[in-house]
Coordinates of C-alpha atoms and ligand atoms in Angstrom, one line a residue:
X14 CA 59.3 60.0 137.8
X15 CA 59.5 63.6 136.8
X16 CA 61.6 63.8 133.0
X17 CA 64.8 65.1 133.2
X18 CA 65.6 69.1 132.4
X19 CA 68.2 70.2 130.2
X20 CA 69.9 73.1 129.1
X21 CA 72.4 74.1 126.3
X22 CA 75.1 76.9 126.2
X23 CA 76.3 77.9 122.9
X24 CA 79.8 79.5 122.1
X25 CA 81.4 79.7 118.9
X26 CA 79.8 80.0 115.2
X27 CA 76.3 79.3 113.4
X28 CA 77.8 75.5 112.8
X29 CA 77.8 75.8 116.7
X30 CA 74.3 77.0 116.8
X31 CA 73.0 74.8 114.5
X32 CA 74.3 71.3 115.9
X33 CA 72.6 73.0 119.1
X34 CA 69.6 73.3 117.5
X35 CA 70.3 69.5 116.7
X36 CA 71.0 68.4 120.3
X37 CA 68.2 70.4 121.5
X38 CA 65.8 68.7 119.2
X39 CA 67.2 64.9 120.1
X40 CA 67.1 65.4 123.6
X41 CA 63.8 67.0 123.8
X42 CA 62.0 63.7 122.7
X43 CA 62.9 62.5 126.2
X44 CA 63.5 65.5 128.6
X45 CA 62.0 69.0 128.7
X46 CA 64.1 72.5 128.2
X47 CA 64.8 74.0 132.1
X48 CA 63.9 77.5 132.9
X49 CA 68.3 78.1 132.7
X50 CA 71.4 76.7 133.7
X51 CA 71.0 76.7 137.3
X52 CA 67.9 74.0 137.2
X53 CA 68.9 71.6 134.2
X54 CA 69.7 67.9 134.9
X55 CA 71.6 68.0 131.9
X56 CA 73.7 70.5 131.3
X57 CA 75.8 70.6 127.6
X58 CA 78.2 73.1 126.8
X59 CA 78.7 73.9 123.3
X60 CA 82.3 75.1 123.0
X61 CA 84.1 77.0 120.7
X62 CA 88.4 76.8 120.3
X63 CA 88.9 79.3 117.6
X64 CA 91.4 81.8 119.5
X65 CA 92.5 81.3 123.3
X66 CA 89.9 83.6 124.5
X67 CA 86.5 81.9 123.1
X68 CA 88.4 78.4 124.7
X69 CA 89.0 80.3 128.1
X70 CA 84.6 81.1 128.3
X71 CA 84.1 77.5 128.1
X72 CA 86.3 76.6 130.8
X73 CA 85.5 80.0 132.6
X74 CA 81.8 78.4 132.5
X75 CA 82.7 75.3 133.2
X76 CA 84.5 76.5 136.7
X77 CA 81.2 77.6 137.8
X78 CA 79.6 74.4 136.7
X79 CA 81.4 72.7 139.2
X80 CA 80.6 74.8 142.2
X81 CA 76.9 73.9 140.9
X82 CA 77.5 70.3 140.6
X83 CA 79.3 70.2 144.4
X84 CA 75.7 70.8 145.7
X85 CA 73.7 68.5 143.2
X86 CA 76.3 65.5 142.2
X87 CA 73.2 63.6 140.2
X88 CA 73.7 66.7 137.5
X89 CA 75.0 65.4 134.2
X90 CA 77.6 67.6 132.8
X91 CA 78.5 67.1 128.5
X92 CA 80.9 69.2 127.0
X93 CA 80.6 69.5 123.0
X94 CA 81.9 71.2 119.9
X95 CA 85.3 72.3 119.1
X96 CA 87.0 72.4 122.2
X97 CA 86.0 68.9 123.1
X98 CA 87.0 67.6 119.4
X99 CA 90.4 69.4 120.5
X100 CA 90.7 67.7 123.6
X101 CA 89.1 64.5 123.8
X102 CA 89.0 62.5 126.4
X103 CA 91.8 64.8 128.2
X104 CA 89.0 66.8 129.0
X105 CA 87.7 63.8 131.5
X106 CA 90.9 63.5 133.6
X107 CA 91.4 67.4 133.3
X108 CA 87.8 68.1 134.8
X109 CA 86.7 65.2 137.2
X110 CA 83.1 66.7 137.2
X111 CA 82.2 66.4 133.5
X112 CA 80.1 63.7 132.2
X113 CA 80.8 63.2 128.7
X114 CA 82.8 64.9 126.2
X115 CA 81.4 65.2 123.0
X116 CA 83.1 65.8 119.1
X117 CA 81.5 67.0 116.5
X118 CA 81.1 64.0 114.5
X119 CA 79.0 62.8 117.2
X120 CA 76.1 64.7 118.3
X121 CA 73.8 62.3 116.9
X122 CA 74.4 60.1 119.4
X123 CA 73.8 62.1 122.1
X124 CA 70.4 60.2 123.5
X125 CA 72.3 56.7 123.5
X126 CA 75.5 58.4 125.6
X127 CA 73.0 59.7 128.3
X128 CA 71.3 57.0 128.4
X129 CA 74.6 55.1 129.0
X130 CA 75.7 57.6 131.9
X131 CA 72.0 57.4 133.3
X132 CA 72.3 53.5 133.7
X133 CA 76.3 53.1 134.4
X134 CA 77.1 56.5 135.9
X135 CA 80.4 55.9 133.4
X136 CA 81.9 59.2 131.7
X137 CA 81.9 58.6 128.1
X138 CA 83.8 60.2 125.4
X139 CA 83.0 60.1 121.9
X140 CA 85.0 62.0 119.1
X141 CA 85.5 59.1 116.9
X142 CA 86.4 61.5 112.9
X143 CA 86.3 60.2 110.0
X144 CA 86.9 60.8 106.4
X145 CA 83.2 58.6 105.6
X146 CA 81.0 60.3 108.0
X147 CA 78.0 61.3 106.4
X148 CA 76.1 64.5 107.4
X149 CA 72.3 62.7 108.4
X150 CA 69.2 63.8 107.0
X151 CA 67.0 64.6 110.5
X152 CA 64.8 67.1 109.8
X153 CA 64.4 70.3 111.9
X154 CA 61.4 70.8 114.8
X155 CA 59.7 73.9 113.7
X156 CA 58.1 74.0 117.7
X157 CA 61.4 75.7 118.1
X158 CA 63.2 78.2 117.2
X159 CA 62.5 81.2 114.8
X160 CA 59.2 80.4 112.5
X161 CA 60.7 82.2 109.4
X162 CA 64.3 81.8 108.9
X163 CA 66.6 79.2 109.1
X164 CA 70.0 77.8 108.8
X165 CA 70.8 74.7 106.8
X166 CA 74.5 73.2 107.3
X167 CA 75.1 71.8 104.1
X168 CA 78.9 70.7 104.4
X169 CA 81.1 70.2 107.5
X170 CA 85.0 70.5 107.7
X171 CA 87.6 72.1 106.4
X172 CA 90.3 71.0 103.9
X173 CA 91.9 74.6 103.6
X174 CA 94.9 74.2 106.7
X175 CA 95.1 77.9 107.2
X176 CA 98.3 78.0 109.1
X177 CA 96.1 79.9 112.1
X178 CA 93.3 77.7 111.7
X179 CA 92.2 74.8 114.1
X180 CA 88.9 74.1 112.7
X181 CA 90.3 71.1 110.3
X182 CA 91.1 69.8 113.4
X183 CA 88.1 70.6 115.2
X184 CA 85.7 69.7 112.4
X185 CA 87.4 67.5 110.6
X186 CA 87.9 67.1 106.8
X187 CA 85.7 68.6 104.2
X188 CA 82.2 66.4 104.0
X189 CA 79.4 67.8 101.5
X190 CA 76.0 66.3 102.7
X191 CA 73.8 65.3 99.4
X192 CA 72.0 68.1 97.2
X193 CA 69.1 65.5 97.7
X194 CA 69.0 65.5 101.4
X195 CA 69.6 69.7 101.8
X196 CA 66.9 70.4 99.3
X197 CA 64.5 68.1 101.4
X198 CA 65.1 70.1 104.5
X199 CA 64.8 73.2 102.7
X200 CA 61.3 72.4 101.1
X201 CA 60.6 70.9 104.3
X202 CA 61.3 74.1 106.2
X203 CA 59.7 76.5 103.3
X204 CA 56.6 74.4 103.7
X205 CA 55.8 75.2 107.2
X206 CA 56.2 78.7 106.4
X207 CA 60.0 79.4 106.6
X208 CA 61.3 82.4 104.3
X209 CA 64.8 83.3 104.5
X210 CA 67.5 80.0 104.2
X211 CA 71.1 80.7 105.3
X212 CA 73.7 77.3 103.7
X213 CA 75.6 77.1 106.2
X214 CA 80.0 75.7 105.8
X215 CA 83.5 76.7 106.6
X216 CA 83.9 77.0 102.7
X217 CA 80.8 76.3 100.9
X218 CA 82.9 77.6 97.4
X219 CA 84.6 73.8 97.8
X220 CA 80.6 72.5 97.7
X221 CA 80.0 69.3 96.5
X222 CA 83.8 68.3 94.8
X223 CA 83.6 65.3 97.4
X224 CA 80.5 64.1 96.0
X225 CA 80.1 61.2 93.8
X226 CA 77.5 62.7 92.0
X227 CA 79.7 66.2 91.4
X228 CA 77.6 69.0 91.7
X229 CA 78.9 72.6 92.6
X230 CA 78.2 75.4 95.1
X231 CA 76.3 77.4 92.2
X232 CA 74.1 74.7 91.3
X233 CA 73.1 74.2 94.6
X234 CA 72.5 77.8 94.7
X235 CA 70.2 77.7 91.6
X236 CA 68.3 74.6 92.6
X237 CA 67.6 76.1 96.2
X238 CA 67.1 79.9 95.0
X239 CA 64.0 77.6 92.9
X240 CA 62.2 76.0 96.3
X241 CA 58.6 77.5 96.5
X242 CA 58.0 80.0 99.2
X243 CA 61.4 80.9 99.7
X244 CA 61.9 84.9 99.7
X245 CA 65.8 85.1 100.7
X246 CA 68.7 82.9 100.6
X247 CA 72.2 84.0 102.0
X248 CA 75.5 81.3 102.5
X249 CA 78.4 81.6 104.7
X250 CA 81.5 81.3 104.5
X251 CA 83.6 81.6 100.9
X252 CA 87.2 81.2 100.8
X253 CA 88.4 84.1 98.3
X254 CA 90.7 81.4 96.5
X255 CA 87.2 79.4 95.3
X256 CA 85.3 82.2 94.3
X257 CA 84.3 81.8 91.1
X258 CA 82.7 83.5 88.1
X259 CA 80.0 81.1 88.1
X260 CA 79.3 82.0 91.3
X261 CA 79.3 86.0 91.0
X262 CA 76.9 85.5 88.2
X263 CA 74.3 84.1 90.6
X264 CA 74.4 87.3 92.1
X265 CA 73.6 88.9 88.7
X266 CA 70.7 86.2 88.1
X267 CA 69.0 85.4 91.6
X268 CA 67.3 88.1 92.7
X269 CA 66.5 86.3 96.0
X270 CA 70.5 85.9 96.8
X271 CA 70.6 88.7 99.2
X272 CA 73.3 91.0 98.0
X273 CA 75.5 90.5 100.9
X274 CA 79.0 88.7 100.9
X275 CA 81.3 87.8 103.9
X276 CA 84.5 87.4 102.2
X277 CA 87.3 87.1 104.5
X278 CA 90.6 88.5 103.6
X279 CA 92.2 88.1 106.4
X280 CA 95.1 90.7 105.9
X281 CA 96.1 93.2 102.9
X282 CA 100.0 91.9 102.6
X283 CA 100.7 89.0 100.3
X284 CA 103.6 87.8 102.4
X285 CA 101.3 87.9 105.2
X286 CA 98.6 85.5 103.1
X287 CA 101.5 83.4 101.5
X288 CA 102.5 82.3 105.4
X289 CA 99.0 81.9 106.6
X290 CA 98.7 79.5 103.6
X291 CA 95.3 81.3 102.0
X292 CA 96.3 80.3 98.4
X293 CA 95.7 83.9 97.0
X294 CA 97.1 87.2 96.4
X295 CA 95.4 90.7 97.2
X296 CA 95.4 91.0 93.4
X297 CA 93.2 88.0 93.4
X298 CA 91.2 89.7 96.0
X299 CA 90.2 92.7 94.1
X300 CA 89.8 91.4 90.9
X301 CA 87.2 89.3 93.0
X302 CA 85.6 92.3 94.4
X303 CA 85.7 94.1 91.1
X304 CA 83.2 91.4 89.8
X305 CA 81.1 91.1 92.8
X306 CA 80.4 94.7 92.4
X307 CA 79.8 94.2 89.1
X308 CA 77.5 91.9 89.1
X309 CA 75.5 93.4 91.6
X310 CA 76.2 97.1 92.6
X311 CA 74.4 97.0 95.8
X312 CA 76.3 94.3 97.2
X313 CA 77.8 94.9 100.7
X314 CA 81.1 93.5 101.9
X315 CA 82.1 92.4 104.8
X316 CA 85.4 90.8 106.1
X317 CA 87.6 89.0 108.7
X318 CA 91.1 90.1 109.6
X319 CA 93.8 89.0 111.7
X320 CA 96.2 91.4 113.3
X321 CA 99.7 90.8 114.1
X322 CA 100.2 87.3 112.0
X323 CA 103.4 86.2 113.5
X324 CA 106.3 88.0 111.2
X325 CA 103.4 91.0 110.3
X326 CA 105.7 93.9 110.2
X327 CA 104.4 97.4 109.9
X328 CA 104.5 97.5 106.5
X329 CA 102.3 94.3 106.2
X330 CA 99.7 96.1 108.9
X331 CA 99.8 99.3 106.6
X332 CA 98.9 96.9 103.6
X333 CA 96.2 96.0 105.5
X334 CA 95.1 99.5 106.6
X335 CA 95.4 100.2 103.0
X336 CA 93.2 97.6 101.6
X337 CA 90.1 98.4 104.0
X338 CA 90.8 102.0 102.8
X339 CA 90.4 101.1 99.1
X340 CA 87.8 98.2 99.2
X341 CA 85.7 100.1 101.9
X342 CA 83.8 97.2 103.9
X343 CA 80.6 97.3 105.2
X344 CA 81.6 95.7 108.3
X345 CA 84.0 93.9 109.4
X346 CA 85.6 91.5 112.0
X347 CA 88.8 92.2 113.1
X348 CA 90.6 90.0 115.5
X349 CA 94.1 89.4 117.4
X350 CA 96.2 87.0 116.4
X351 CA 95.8 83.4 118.6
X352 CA 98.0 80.5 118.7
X353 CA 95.9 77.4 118.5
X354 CA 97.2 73.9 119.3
X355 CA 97.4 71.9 116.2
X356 CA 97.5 74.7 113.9
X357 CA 100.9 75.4 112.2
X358 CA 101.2 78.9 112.8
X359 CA 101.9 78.1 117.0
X360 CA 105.3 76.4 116.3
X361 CA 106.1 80.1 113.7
X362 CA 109.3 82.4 115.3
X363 CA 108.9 86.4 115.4
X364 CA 105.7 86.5 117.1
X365 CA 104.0 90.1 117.5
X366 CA 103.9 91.1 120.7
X367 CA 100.6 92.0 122.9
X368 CA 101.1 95.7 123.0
X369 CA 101.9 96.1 119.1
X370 CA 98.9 93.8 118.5
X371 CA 96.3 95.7 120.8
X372 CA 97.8 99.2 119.2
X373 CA 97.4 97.8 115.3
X374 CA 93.9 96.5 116.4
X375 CA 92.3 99.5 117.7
X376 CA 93.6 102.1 114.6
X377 CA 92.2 99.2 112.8
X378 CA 88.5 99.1 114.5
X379 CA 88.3 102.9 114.0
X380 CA 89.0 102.9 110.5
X381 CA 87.0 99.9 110.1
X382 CA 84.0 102.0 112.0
X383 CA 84.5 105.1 110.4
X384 CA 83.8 103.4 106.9
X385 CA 80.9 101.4 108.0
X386 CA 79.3 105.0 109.1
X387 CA 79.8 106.3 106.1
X388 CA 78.5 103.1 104.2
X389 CA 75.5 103.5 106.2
X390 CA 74.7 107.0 105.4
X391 CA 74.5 105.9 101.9
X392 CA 71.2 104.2 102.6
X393 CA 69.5 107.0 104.1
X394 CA 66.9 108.4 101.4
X395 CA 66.3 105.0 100.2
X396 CA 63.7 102.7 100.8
X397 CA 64.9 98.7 101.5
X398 CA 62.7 96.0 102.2
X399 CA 63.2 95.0 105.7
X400 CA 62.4 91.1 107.2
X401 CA 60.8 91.8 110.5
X402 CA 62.2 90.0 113.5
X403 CA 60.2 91.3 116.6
X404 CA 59.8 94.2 118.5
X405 CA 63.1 96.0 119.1
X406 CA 65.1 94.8 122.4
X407 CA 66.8 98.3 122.8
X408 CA 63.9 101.2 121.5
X409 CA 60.5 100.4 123.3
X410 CA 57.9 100.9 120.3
X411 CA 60.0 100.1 117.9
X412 CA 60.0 97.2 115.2
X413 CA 63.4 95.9 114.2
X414 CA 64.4 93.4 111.0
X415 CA 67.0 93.2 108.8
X416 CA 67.4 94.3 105.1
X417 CA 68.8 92.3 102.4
X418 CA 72.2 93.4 103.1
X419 CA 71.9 92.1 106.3
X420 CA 71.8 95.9 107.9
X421 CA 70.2 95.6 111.1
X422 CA 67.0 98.2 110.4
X423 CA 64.8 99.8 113.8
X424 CA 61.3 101.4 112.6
X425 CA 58.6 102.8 113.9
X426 CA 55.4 102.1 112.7
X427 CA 52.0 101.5 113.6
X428 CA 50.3 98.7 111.9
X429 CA 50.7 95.5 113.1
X430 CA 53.2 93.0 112.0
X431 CA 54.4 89.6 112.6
X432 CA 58.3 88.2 112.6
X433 CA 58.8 87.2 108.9
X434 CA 57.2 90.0 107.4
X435 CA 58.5 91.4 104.3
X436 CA 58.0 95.3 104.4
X437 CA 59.4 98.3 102.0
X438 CA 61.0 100.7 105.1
X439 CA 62.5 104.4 104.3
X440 CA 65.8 104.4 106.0
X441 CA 66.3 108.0 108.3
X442 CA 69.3 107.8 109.6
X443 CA 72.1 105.8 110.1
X444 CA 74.0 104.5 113.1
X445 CA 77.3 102.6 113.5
X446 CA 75.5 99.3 113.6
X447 CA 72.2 100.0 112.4
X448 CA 70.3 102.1 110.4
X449 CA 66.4 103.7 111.6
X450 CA 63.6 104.0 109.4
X451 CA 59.7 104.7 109.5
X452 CA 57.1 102.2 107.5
X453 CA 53.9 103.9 107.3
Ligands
SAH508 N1 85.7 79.4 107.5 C1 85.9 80.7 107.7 C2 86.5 81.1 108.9 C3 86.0 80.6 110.2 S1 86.8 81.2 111.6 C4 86.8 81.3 106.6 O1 87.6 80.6 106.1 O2 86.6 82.4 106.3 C5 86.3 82.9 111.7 C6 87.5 83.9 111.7 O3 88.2 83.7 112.9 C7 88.5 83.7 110.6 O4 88.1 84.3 109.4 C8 89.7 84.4 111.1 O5 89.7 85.8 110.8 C9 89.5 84.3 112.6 N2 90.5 83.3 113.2 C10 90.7 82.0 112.9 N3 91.7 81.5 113.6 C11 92.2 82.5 114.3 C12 93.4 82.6 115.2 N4 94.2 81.6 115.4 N5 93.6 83.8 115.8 C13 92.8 84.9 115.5 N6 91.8 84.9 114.6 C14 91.5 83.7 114.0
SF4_509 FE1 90.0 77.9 108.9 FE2 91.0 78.5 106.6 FE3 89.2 76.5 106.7 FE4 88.4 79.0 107.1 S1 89.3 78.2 105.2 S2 87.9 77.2 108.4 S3 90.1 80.0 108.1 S4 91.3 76.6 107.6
F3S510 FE1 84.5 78.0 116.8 FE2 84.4 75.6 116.0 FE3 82.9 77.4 114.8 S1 86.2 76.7 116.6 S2 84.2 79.3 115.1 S3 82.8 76.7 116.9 S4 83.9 75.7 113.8

């Protein structure tokens, strides 16, 4: 008999492509990848439920999934990851053609649940949460994947409640995974030849406090930034309200923490943060910043933001405006504001409507844009050591990598290199997104 054929669609965050990675691995010690979507056996959908939209792509996908599954019924159909934590076995009776529905708690029995549909041809469900689950040590398949960088999950959950937020929900309570087990994987990984390490959580500041052994995020830092071979280590994502000074002076002291912070603000009024239960004040904020800088002048900031918070009045948006005025991001994520099932903010009055929301969003972008331009244009003149990824997807001839601040960097050049490389580029010219070099 011919092995089964799978295929995996990701939505959603790196925790989302990670546990993909995970699935990926498990199921290919007993089926083989198919060329795409259209041939697999197996077909898992990695979902994401962080605002209406990225849930309405799963489903969309889904929809077409059944068309597909009309013509070959034997086609096993898994749904997993946050919209399938947020559903549960709903999902079953609301989609007749999906096979299992699976949380993400749960991946790691993935195998045993096709296995069981294989021999029963019962749906299963499985998004059992809880408060004990422990994060398993499985170490990656380098066969797969990129050769010389890597993300390494090294909490799941979330204990913060954001009042927008469904991702307690979805993920579950804070869980820290051993500093034993991470640094295995990590010297694992750096030993087959692996060179930039990215810790991945939803608020890797709260590292560790579930422990029994209580270690902290900046340890864990130290200890990793110590692993042989490894040449860059980056973390996401910090909650402003656990950013410590302990932590900012790891910036000061490891040169191979890339000077590059995603700290989300979310929006520039207090009342705004107070109702969206962030635990901080913009004062807070920039004292933060202040320090950051401090510690390491060529840091680059970058941020998320939510537009029209139910209650955000003009005022609150012009706070906003304001703050990306003043603190002068390197990039940054702006988004509308979703109601989410389960999280608090749904049941709020005085929502925002569409039209304000859409108008505050785009002056938003362009401001954003125009800042990150000029941002850019300060690197041109300067020479940054670039990680090369590849050949460049969009400029035929080119090489493109990324430099420390996480600047997306297109070069020409002619000698030959190999994805990993570390290389000294002089930056030329700077785009919205990107900035061009030459490496001679
Ligand atoms: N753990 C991360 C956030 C993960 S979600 C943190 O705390 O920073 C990524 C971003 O999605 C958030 O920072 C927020 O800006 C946005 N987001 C989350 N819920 C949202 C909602 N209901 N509507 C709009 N944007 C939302
Ligand atoms: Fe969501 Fe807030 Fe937790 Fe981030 S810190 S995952 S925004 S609840
Ligand atoms: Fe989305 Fe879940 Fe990540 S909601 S952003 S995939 S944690």
């Amino acid at each position: 008999m011919r092995p089964l054929s799978f295929h995996i669609e990701t939505f959603g965050c790196q925790m989302n492509d990670r546990d993909s990675e995970i699935m990926t691995q498990l199921l290919a010690e007993f089926c083989r990848p198919a060329p795409g979507l259209l041939e697999a056996d197996i077909v898992m959908i990695n979902t994401c439920s962080i605002r209406q939209k990225a849930e309405q792509k799963a489903f969309s996908l889904l929809g077409t999934l059944k068309q597909l599954k009309k013509r070959r019924p034997e086609m096993i159909i898994g749904v997993a990851g946050c919209v399938a934590q947020q559903e549960g076995a709903k999902l079953l009776a609301r989609l007749p053609y999906v096979d299992l529905v699976l949380g993400t708690q749960n991946i790691y029995k993935l195998p045993e649940l096709i296995a069981e549909i294989k021999s029963s041809r019962r749906r299963q469900t499985a998004v059992s949460q809880s408060a004990d689950f422990e994060i398993p040590p499985y170490l990656p398949d380098l066969r797969r994947g990129p050769a010389y960088k890597r993300f390494v999950t090294i909490m799941q959950g979330c204990n913060n409640f954001c009042t927008y937020c469904v991702v307690p929900y979805t993920r579950g309570r804070e869980v820290s995974r051993k500093m034993t087990d991470i640094l295995a994987e990590i010297r694992h990984l750096t030993s087959h030849g692996v060179k930039e390490i990215t810790l991945l959580g939803q608020n890797v500041n709260s590292y560790g406090h579930d422990l029994s052994r209580q270690v902290d995020f900046s340890t864990l830092l130290r200890e990793t930034a110590a692993v042989e071979g490894l040449k860059r280590l980056r973390f996401t994502t910090s909650n402003p309200k656990d950013l410590n000074d302990d932590l900012i002076q790891c910036f000061a002291e490891l040169d191979i923490l890339c000077p590059h912070f995603h700290l989300p603000v979310q929006s520039g009024s207090n009342n705004v943060l107070k109702r969206m239960n962030r635990h901080y004040t913009i004062e807070h904020y920039r004292d933060r910043v202040a320090a950051l800088r401090a510690a390491r002048p060529d840091i680059a900031l970058t941020t998320d933001i939510i537009i029209g918070f139910p209650g955000e009045t003009e005022e609150d948006f012009q706070a906003t405006m304001d703050l990306v005025r003043e603190i002068r991001y390197h990039g940054a994520y702006s988004f509308k504001y979703s109601d989410r099932p389960q999280a608090r903010s749904a049941a709020f009055g005085d929502k925002v409507s569409e039209v304000v929301k859409s108008e505050r969003l785009s002056i938003l972008q362009e401001e954003i844009n125009r800042i990150a331009a000029e941002r850019n244009k300060e690197y041109v003149g300067q020479v940054q050591e670039v990680m090369v990824e590849g050949k460049s997807r969009h400029s035929p001839g080119q090489w493109s990598g990324r430099a420390a601040a996480n600047h997306i960097v297109n070069f020409t050049g002619n000698k030959s290199l190999r994805p990993g490389d570390l290389v000294d580029i002089m930056i030329t010219e700077a785009c919205l997104h990107s900035l061009r070099g030459q490496y001679d």
